[in-house]
CSV table of C-alpha atoms in Angstrom, one decimal:
chain,number,residue,atom,x,y,z
R,1316,MET,CA,-24.2,56.1,-17.5
R,1317,ARG,CA,-26.0,53.9,-20.1
R,1318,LYS,CA,-22.7,53.0,-21.7
R,1319,ASN,CA,-21.3,51.9,-18.4
R,1320,GLN,CA,-24.3,49.7,-17.8
R,1321,LEU,CA,-23.9,48.2,-21.3
R,1322,PHE,CA,-20.3,47.6,-20.7
R,1323,CYS,CA,-21.0,45.9,-17.3
R,1324,SER,CA,-23.6,43.7,-18.9
R,1325,LEU,CA,-21.3,42.8,-21.7
R,1326,PHE,CA,-18.5,42.0,-19.3
R,1327,ALA,CA,-20.8,39.8,-17.2
R,1328,LEU,CA,-22.0,37.9,-20.3
R,1329,VAL,CA,-18.4,37.2,-21.4
R,1330,GLY,CA,-17.5,36.0,-17.9
R,1331,LEU,CA,-20.6,33.7,-17.9
R,1332,ALA,CA,-19.7,32.4,-21.3
R,1333,ILE,CA,-16.1,31.5,-20.1
R,1334,LEU,CA,-17.5,29.8,-17.0
R,1335,CYS,CA,-20.0,27.8,-19.2
R,1336,ILE,CA,-17.1,26.7,-21.5
R,1337,ILE,CA,-15.1,25.4,-18.5
R,1338,LEU,CA,-18.1,23.6,-17.0
R,1339,PHE,CA,-19.1,22.2,-20.4
R,1340,THR,CA,-15.5,20.9,-20.9
R,1341,ASP,CA,-15.6,19.1,-17.6
R,1342,ILE,CA,-19.0,17.6,-18.2
R,1343,ILE,CA,-18.0,16.4,-21.7
R,1344,ALA,CA,-14.9,14.8,-20.2
R,1345,ILE,CA,-16.9,13.0,-17.6
R,1346,PHE,CA,-19.4,11.7,-20.2
R,1347,LYS,CA,-16.4,10.4,-22.1
R,1348,ASN,CA,-15.4,8.5,-18.9
R,1349,ASN,CA,-12.4,10.8,-18.5
R,1350,ILE,CA,-12.2,13.1,-15.5
R,1351,PRO,CA,-9.7,15.9,-16.5
R,1352,GLU,CA,-6.3,16.4,-14.7
R,1353,TYR,CA,-5.3,20.0,-14.2
R,1354,HIS,CA,-1.9,19.8,-12.5
R,1355,LEU,CA,0.8,17.8,-14.4
R,1356,PRO,CA,4.3,17.3,-12.9
R,1357,LYS,CA,7.3,18.5,-14.8
R,1358,CYS,CA,9.7,15.8,-13.6
R,1359,THR,CA,10.1,12.2,-14.6
R,1360,LYS,CA,7.7,9.7,-13.0
R,1361,LYS,CA,9.3,7.0,-10.8
R,1362,THR,CA,8.4,3.5,-11.8
R,1363,ASP,CA,10.5,1.2,-9.6
R,1364,ILE,CA,8.9,0.8,-6.2
R,1365,VAL,CA,9.0,-1.5,-3.2
R,1366,PHE,CA,5.9,-1.1,-1.0
R,1367,LEU,CA,6.2,-3.0,2.2
R,1368,LYS,CA,2.5,-3.9,2.8
R,1369,THR,CA,1.8,-3.9,6.5
R,1370,HIS,CA,-1.3,-5.5,8.0
R,1371,LYS,CA,-4.5,-3.5,8.7
R,1372,ALA,CA,-2.8,-0.1,8.2
R,1373,ALA,CA,-4.8,1.2,5.2
R,1374,SER,CA,-2.2,-0.6,3.1
R,1375,SER,CA,-4.7,-2.1,0.7
R,1376,SER,CA,-5.5,1.4,-0.5
R,1377,ILE,CA,-1.8,2.2,-1.1
R,1378,GLN,CA,-1.4,-1.1,-2.8
R,1379,ASN,CA,-4.3,-0.3,-5.1
R,1380,ILE,CA,-2.6,3.0,-6.1
R,1381,ILE,CA,0.6,1.2,-7.0
R,1382,MET,CA,-1.1,-1.7,-8.8
R,1383,ARG,CA,-3.2,0.7,-10.9
R,1384,PHE,CA,-0.1,2.8,-11.8
R,1385,GLY,CA,2.0,-0.3,-12.6
R,1386,ASP,CA,-0.8,-1.9,-14.6
R,1387,ARG,CA,-1.5,1.3,-16.6
R,1388,HIS,CA,2.3,1.6,-17.5
R,1389,ASP,CA,2.9,-2.1,-18.1
R,1390,LEU,CA,5.4,-2.4,-15.3
R,1391,LEU,CA,6.5,-5.8,-13.9
R,1392,PHE,CA,5.2,-6.9,-10.5
R,1393,VAL,CA,6.8,-9.5,-8.2
R,1394,LEU,CA,3.7,-11.7,-7.6
R,1395,PRO,CA,3.1,-14.7,-5.4
R,1396,LYS,CA,2.4,-17.9,-7.4
R,1397,THR,CA,-1.0,-18.0,-5.5
R,1398,GLY,CA,-2.7,-15.8,-3.0
R,1399,ASN,CA,-1.2,-12.5,-1.9
R,1400,TYR,CA,1.8,-13.4,0.3
R,1401,LEU,CA,5.4,-13.5,-0.7
R,1402,GLY,CA,7.0,-15.9,1.8
R,1403,HIS,CA,5.6,-14.2,4.9
R,1404,PRO,CA,6.2,-15.1,7.8
R,1405,HIS,CA,9.6,-16.0,6.4
R,1406,PRO,CA,11.6,-13.0,5.4
R,1407,PHE,CA,11.7,-12.1,1.7
R,1408,HIS,CA,14.2,-14.0,-0.5
R,1409,HIS,CA,15.0,-13.2,-4.1
R,1410,ASN,CA,14.1,-16.8,-5.1
R,1411,MET,CA,10.4,-15.9,-4.2
R,1412,ALA,CA,10.3,-13.8,-7.4
R,1413,LEU,CA,9.4,-15.9,-10.4
R,1414,LYS,CA,12.0,-16.1,-13.1
R,1415,LEU,CA,11.5,-14.1,-16.2
R,1416,LYS,CA,11.9,-15.5,-19.7
R,1417,PRO,CA,15.2,-14.6,-21.4
R,1418,SER,CA,13.1,-12.9,-24.1
R,1419,ALA,CA,11.6,-10.5,-21.5
R,1420,VAL,CA,12.6,-6.9,-22.1
R,1421,ASN,CA,13.2,-6.2,-18.4
R,1422,THR,CA,15.9,-8.1,-16.5
R,1423,ARG,CA,14.5,-6.9,-13.2
R,1424,TYR,CA,11.1,-6.4,-11.7
R,1425,ASN,CA,9.7,-2.9,-11.2
R,1426,ILE,CA,7.3,-3.3,-8.3
R,1427,ILE,CA,6.8,-5.3,-5.1
R,1428,ALA,CA,3.5,-4.5,-3.4
R,1429,HIS,CA,2.2,-7.6,-1.7
R,1430,HIS,CA,2.6,-8.9,1.9
R,1431,THR,CA,6.2,-9.9,2.7
R,1432,ARG,CA,8.5,-9.6,5.6
R,1433,PHE,CA,11.1,-6.9,5.1
R,1434,ASN,CA,14.6,-8.1,4.0
R,1435,TYR,CA,16.4,-5.2,2.5
R,1436,SER,CA,19.3,-6.9,0.9
R,1437,GLU,CA,17.1,-9.6,-0.8
R,1438,LEU,CA,14.5,-7.1,-2.0
R,1439,LYS,CA,17.3,-5.0,-3.6
R,1440,ARG,CA,18.3,-8.1,-5.7
R,1441,VAL,CA,15.1,-8.1,-7.7
R,1442,VAL,CA,14.4,-4.4,-8.3
R,1443,PRO,CA,16.5,-1.7,-9.9
R,1444,GLU,CA,19.2,0.0,-7.8
R,1445,ASP,CA,17.3,3.3,-7.5
R,1446,ALA,CA,14.0,1.7,-6.5
R,1447,ILE,CA,11.9,3.8,-4.0
R,1448,PHE,CA,11.0,2.1,-0.7
R,1449,ILE,CA,7.8,3.0,1.0
R,1450,THR,CA,5.5,1.7,3.8
R,1451,ILE,CA,2.7,2.8,6.0
R,1452,LEU,CA,2.1,2.7,9.8
R,1453,ARG,CA,-1.1,3.1,11.9
R,1454,ASP,CA,-1.9,3.9,15.5
R,1455,PRO,CA,-0.9,0.6,17.2
R,1456,ALA,CA,-4.0,0.3,19.5
R,1457,GLU,CA,-6.3,1.0,16.5
R,1458,LEU,CA,-4.4,-1.4,14.3
R,1459,PHE,CA,-4.5,-4.3,16.9
R,1460,GLU,CA,-8.2,-3.9,17.5
R,1461,SER,CA,-8.7,-4.1,13.7
R,1462,LEU,CA,-6.4,-7.1,13.4
R,1463,TYR,CA,-8.2,-8.8,16.3
R,1464,SER,CA,-11.6,-8.3,14.7
R,1465,TYR,CA,-10.6,-9.1,11.1
R,1466,TYR,CA,-9.0,-12.4,11.9
R,1467,THR,CA,-11.4,-13.2,14.8
R,1468,LEU,CA,-8.5,-13.6,17.1
R,1469,GLU,CA,-10.7,-14.0,20.2
R,1470,TYR,CA,-11.0,-17.7,19.2
R,1471,PHE,CA,-7.2,-18.0,18.7
R,1472,TYR,CA,-6.3,-16.3,22.0
R,1473,GLY,CA,-9.3,-17.4,23.9
R,1474,THR,CA,-10.3,-13.9,25.1
R,1475,PRO,CA,-12.0,-10.8,23.7
R,1476,VAL,CA,-9.7,-7.9,22.7
R,1477,SER,CA,-10.9,-6.0,25.8
R,1478,ASN,CA,-9.1,-8.5,28.0
R,1479,PHE,CA,-6.1,-9.2,25.8
R,1480,GLY,CA,-2.9,-9.4,27.9
R,1481,VAL,CA,-4.8,-9.6,31.2
R,1482,ASN,CA,-3.7,-12.6,33.3
R,1483,LYS,CA,-1.9,-14.2,30.4
R,1484,THR,CA,1.6,-15.6,30.2
R,1485,LYS,CA,4.1,-14.1,27.8
R,1486,ARG,CA,4.0,-17.3,25.8
R,1487,ASP,CA,0.2,-16.9,25.3
R,1488,ILE,CA,0.6,-13.2,24.3
R,1489,ASN,CA,3.5,-13.8,22.0
R,1490,LYS,CA,2.0,-16.6,19.9
R,1491,ARG,CA,1.0,-15.8,16.3
R,1492,PHE,CA,-2.0,-16.8,14.3
R,1493,THR,CA,-0.8,-18.9,11.3
R,1494,GLY,CA,2.7,-17.8,12.3
R,1495,ARG,CA,2.0,-14.4,10.8
R,1496,ILE,CA,-0.5,-12.4,12.9
R,1497,GLY,CA,-0.1,-11.1,16.5
R,1498,ILE,CA,1.3,-8.4,18.7
R,1499,ASN,CA,3.6,-5.7,17.3
R,1500,GLN,CA,2.4,-6.6,13.8
R,1501,MET,CA,4.1,-3.6,12.0
R,1502,SER,CA,7.5,-4.3,13.6
R,1503,PHE,CA,7.1,-8.0,12.7
R,1504,ASP,CA,6.2,-7.2,9.1
R,1505,LEU,CA,9.2,-4.9,8.9
R,1506,GLY,CA,11.5,-7.8,9.9
R,1507,MET,CA,12.1,-7.2,13.6
R,1508,ASP,CA,13.1,-10.3,15.6
R,1509,GLU,CA,10.4,-11.1,18.2
R,1510,LYS,CA,12.9,-11.5,21.0
R,1511,ASP,CA,13.7,-7.8,20.8
R,1512,PHE,CA,10.1,-6.5,21.2
R,1513,GLU,CA,10.8,-5.2,24.7
R,1514,ASN,CA,14.4,-4.1,24.2
R,1515,VAL,CA,14.3,-0.3,24.2
R,1516,THR,CA,17.8,0.1,22.8
R,1517,VAL,CA,17.2,-2.3,20.0
R,1518,LEU,CA,13.8,-0.7,19.2
R,1519,MET,CA,15.3,2.7,18.7
R,1520,GLU,CA,18.2,1.3,16.6
R,1521,PHE,CA,15.6,-0.6,14.6
R,1522,ALA,CA,13.5,2.5,13.9
R,1523,LYS,CA,16.6,4.3,12.8
R,1524,GLU,CA,17.6,1.4,10.5
R,1525,ILE,CA,14.1,1.5,8.9
R,1526,ASN,CA,14.4,5.2,8.5
R,1527,SER,CA,17.6,4.8,6.6
R,1528,ARG,CA,16.1,2.2,4.2
R,1529,PHE,CA,12.8,3.8,3.4
R,1530,ASN,CA,12.3,6.9,1.3
R,1531,LEU,CA,8.9,7.5,2.9
R,1532,VAL,CA,7.0,6.0,5.9
R,1533,MET,CA,3.4,7.1,5.7
R,1534,ILE,CA,1.0,7.5,8.6
R,1535,ALA,CA,-2.6,6.2,8.2
R,1536,GLU,CA,-4.1,8.8,10.4
R,1537,GLN,CA,-2.6,11.5,8.1
R,1538,MET,CA,-3.4,9.7,4.9
R,1539,ASP,CA,-4.0,12.7,2.7
R,1540,GLU,CA,-0.8,14.4,3.8
R,1541,SER,CA,1.1,11.2,3.3
R,1542,LEU,CA,-0.4,10.8,-0.2
R,1543,VAL,CA,0.7,14.3,-1.2
R,1544,LEU,CA,4.2,13.5,-0.1
R,1545,LEU,CA,4.1,10.2,-2.0
R,1546,LYS,CA,2.9,12.0,-5.1
R,1547,ASN,CA,5.8,14.4,-5.0
R,1548,LEU,CA,8.4,11.7,-4.1
R,1549,LEU,CA,7.3,9.7,-7.1
R,1550,CYS,CA,6.7,12.7,-9.4
R,1551,TRP,CA,3.2,11.4,-10.1
R,1552,GLU,CA,0.0,13.2,-10.9
R,1553,THR,CA,-2.8,13.8,-8.4
R,1554,ASP,CA,-5.0,11.2,-10.0
R,1555,ASP,CA,-2.3,8.7,-9.7
R,1556,VAL,CA,-2.6,8.8,-5.9
R,1557,THR,CA,-6.3,9.4,-5.7
R,1558,VAL,CA,-7.8,6.4,-4.0
R,1559,PHE,CA,-10.9,5.2,-2.1
R,1560,LYS,CA,-10.9,3.4,1.3
R,1561,LEU,CA,-10.6,-0.3,0.5
R,1562,ASN,CA,-10.8,-3.5,2.5
R,1563,THR,CA,-12.4,-1.7,5.4
R,1564,ARG,CA,-14.7,-3.2,8.0
R,1565,ASP,CA,-18.4,-2.4,8.2
R,1566,LYS,CA,-18.9,0.1,11.0
R,1567,LYS,CA,-21.0,-2.4,13.1
R,1568,PHE,CA,-17.8,-4.5,13.5
R,1569,VAL,CA,-15.6,-1.7,14.8
R,1570,LYS,CA,-15.3,-1.5,18.6
R,1571,PRO,CA,-14.4,1.9,20.1
R,1572,ILE,CA,-11.2,1.9,22.2
R,1573,ASP,CA,-11.5,3.6,25.6
R,1574,SER,CA,-8.5,5.0,27.5
R,1575,ARG,CA,-8.1,1.8,29.6
R,1576,LEU,CA,-8.0,-0.5,26.6
R,1577,ARG,CA,-5.7,1.9,24.7
R,1578,LEU,CA,-3.1,1.8,27.4
R,1579,GLN,CA,-3.4,-1.9,27.6
R,1580,LEU,CA,-3.0,-2.4,23.9
R,1581,GLU,CA,-0.1,0.0,23.7
R,1582,LYS,CA,1.6,-1.9,26.5
R,1583,VAL,CA,1.5,-5.3,24.7
R,1584,ASN,CA,2.3,-3.6,21.4
R,1585,TYR,CA,5.2,-1.6,22.8
R,1586,ALA,CA,7.5,-2.2,19.8
R,1587,ASP,CA,4.9,-0.9,17.4
R,1588,TYR,CA,4.2,2.1,19.7
R,1589,VAL,CA,7.9,3.1,19.6
R,1590,LEU,CA,8.1,2.6,15.8
R,1591,TYR,CA,4.9,4.5,15.2
R,1592,SER,CA,5.9,7.4,17.5
R,1593,PHE,CA,9.3,7.7,15.8
R,1594,PHE,CA,7.8,7.9,12.3
R,1595,LYS,CA,4.9,10.2,13.3
R,1596,ASP,CA,7.6,12.7,14.3
R,1597,LYS,CA,9.5,12.0,11.0
R,1598,LEU,CA,6.4,12.7,9.0
R,1599,ALA,CA,5.9,16.0,10.8
R,1600,GLU,CA,9.4,16.9,9.8
R,1601,LYS,CA,8.8,16.1,6.2
R,1602,ILE,CA,5.6,18.1,6.2
R,1603,GLN,CA,7.4,21.1,7.7
R,1604,ASN,CA,10.2,20.8,5.1
R,1605,PHE,CA,7.7,20.5,2.3
R,1606,GLY,CA,5.8,23.6,3.5
R,1607,GLU,CA,2.6,23.5,5.4
R,1608,GLN,CA,0.7,25.9,3.2
R,1609,LYS,CA,1.8,24.2,0.0
R,1610,LEU,CA,0.9,20.8,1.5
R,1611,ALA,CA,-2.6,22.1,2.6
R,1612,ALA,CA,-3.2,23.4,-1.0
R,1613,GLU,CA,-2.3,20.0,-2.5
R,1614,VAL,CA,-4.4,18.1,0.1
R,1615,ARG,CA,-7.4,20.3,-0.9
R,1616,GLU,CA,-6.8,19.4,-4.6
R,1617,LEU,CA,-6.4,15.7,-3.7
R,1618,ARG,CA,-9.7,15.7,-1.8
R,1619,LYS,CA,-11.4,17.5,-4.7
R,1620,ARG,CA,-10.2,14.9,-7.1
R,1621,ARG,CA,-11.3,12.0,-4.8
R,1622,GLU,CA,-14.8,13.5,-4.5
R,1623,LEU,CA,-15.0,13.9,-8.3
R,1624,TRP,CA,-13.9,10.3,-8.9
R,1625,PHE,CA,-16.1,8.9,-6.1
R,1626,ASN,CA,-19.2,10.7,-7.4
R,1627,PHE,CA,-18.4,9.5,-11.0
R,1628,CYS,CA,-17.5,5.9,-10.1
R,1629,VAL,CA,-19.3,4.7,-7.0
R,1630,GLN,CA,-22.8,3.4,-7.2
R,1631,GLY,CA,-23.1,1.9,-3.7
R,1632,GLU,CA,-21.4,-0.2,-1.0
R,1633,ASN,CA,-22.0,-3.7,0.2
R,1634,LEU,CA,-20.5,-6.4,2.4
R,1635,VAL,CA,-18.2,-8.3,0.0
R,1636,ILE,CA,-19.9,-11.7,0.9
R,1637,ASN,CA,-23.2,-10.3,-0.5
R,1638,ILE,CA,-21.7,-9.5,-3.9
R,1639,LYS,CA,-22.5,-11.8,-6.7
R,1640,ASN,CA,-20.5,-11.8,-9.9
R,1641,GLY,CA,-19.0,-14.1,-12.5
R,1642,LYS,CA,-15.4,-13.7,-11.4
R,1643,LYS,CA,-13.3,-16.4,-10.0
R,1644,PRO,CA,-14.2,-17.1,-6.3
R,1645,VAL,CA,-11.7,-15.6,-3.8
R,1646,TYR,CA,-11.4,-15.4,-0.1
R,1647,ARG,CA,-13.7,-12.8,1.3
R,1648,ASN,CA,-13.8,-11.6,4.9
R,1649,SER,CA,-17.4,-11.4,6.1
R,1650,LYS,CA,-16.8,-8.1,8.0
R,1651,VAL,CA,-15.4,-6.2,5.0
R,1652,THR,CA,-17.3,-3.9,2.6
R,1653,LYS,CA,-16.7,-3.3,-1.1
R,1654,LEU,CA,-17.6,-0.3,-3.2
R,1655,LYS,CA,-19.9,-1.0,-6.2
R,1656,ALA,CA,-18.3,0.8,-9.1
R,1657,ARG,CA,-19.7,1.6,-12.5
R,1658,GLU,CA,-18.7,-1.2,-14.9
R,1659,ASP,CA,-18.4,0.9,-18.1
R,1660,ASN,CA,-15.2,2.6,-17.0
R,1661,ASP,CA,-12.0,0.6,-16.5
R,1662,THR,CA,-10.4,3.1,-14.1
R,1663,CYS,CA,-13.5,3.0,-11.8
R,1664,VAL,CA,-13.5,-0.8,-11.8
R,1665,LYS,CA,-9.9,-1.0,-10.8
R,1666,MET,CA,-10.1,1.8,-8.2
R,1667,ALA,CA,-12.7,-0.4,-6.4
R,1668,GLU,CA,-11.3,-3.8,-7.1
R,1669,GLU,CA,-10.4,-6.4,-4.5
R,1670,GLU,CA,-6.8,-7.2,-4.0
R,1671,LEU,CA,-7.0,-10.9,-4.8
R,1672,ILE,CA,-9.0,-10.4,-8.0
R,1673,TYR,CA,-6.7,-7.6,-9.2
R,1674,THR,CA,-3.7,-9.8,-8.4
R,1675,ASP,CA,-5.1,-12.6,-10.5
R,1676,MET,CA,-5.6,-10.1,-13.4
R,1677,LEU,CA,-1.9,-9.1,-13.1
R,1678,ARG,CA,-0.8,-12.8,-13.1
R,1679,VAL,CA,-2.7,-13.4,-16.3
R,1680,LYS,CA,-1.2,-10.3,-17.9
R,1681,GLN,CA,2.4,-11.3,-16.9
R,1682,LYS,CA,2.1,-15.0,-17.6
R,1683,PRO,CA,3.7,-14.8,-21.1
R,1684,LEU,CA,6.8,-13.2,-19.5
R,1685,MET,CA,7.3,-15.9,-16.9
R,1686,SER,CA,9.6,-18.9,-17.4
R,1687,ASP,CA,8.0,-21.0,-14.6
């Protein structure tokens, strides 16, 4: 009896020692500014990517993932000369990509991740043949409310979002702020001709065409599931697709959408509604083919990693207009918040960085390779 008690005590001590070693390893890694990665892929990471950045669809978070990966692996980005738009509202043309010096190792760019209007044949001219094409869509009513608030479109259209489309002519509804922003924003970003926004036959053919061109169309309302599929598509690690919410409005600027307004916004954004519904079904198919249990396990891992990084990196959150730093001044939307990251860890800084500032950093990094 006594021997059994002694054995049990010894077994418990050994188990406790093993647990302490595991915890101590993690703690030491964190103090070294390095959160450990447990699950490494066995395939080759994809490095050539076209991300069609849609407006107000959680696309800034996806862009941050891609910029961090490309930056860390010294990949080449197609960058606008200034700002963060490549030609938009004009469709992408290969001449929008700055010419590389003859001495540059790469003859083609690796990544496109900034706002542009989709033009498949022209995009293919500047990236390798096997580049992966991805984009993200969001519930059209939620997206339009966000768009309306972010760009203060009540001044442009002369009406609050709650009355948008009511007693207005088609000409009034169809006009676009700066030629870029308006109804059916996702369809517009993806290159659809505005005259076809109400043509059901053309809309379905357009959705099928986009499906044939893109390897993955993510859905913002299923972000974590989409990120797991993205990770596996690109053969990346969990930390590669771990991201915080970026470029989001402060809650006080978000207006709830009731059933009446939802129907109203879905009606005026009919093309986007068709597109979103089509790809929501496609995502469900991809999830089923991937395996729901397997996906759920990887989603849990992703959320665990995000929580670890968030607790390690984030020290607060403020409206971006209230942030003071010595960096070059950039446009800041007064309704948007920014995470305050610890400054002694480069990964943390970049996980919370604003798009325009990060883009400027990449321009500086790539300048020696540019001929212009």
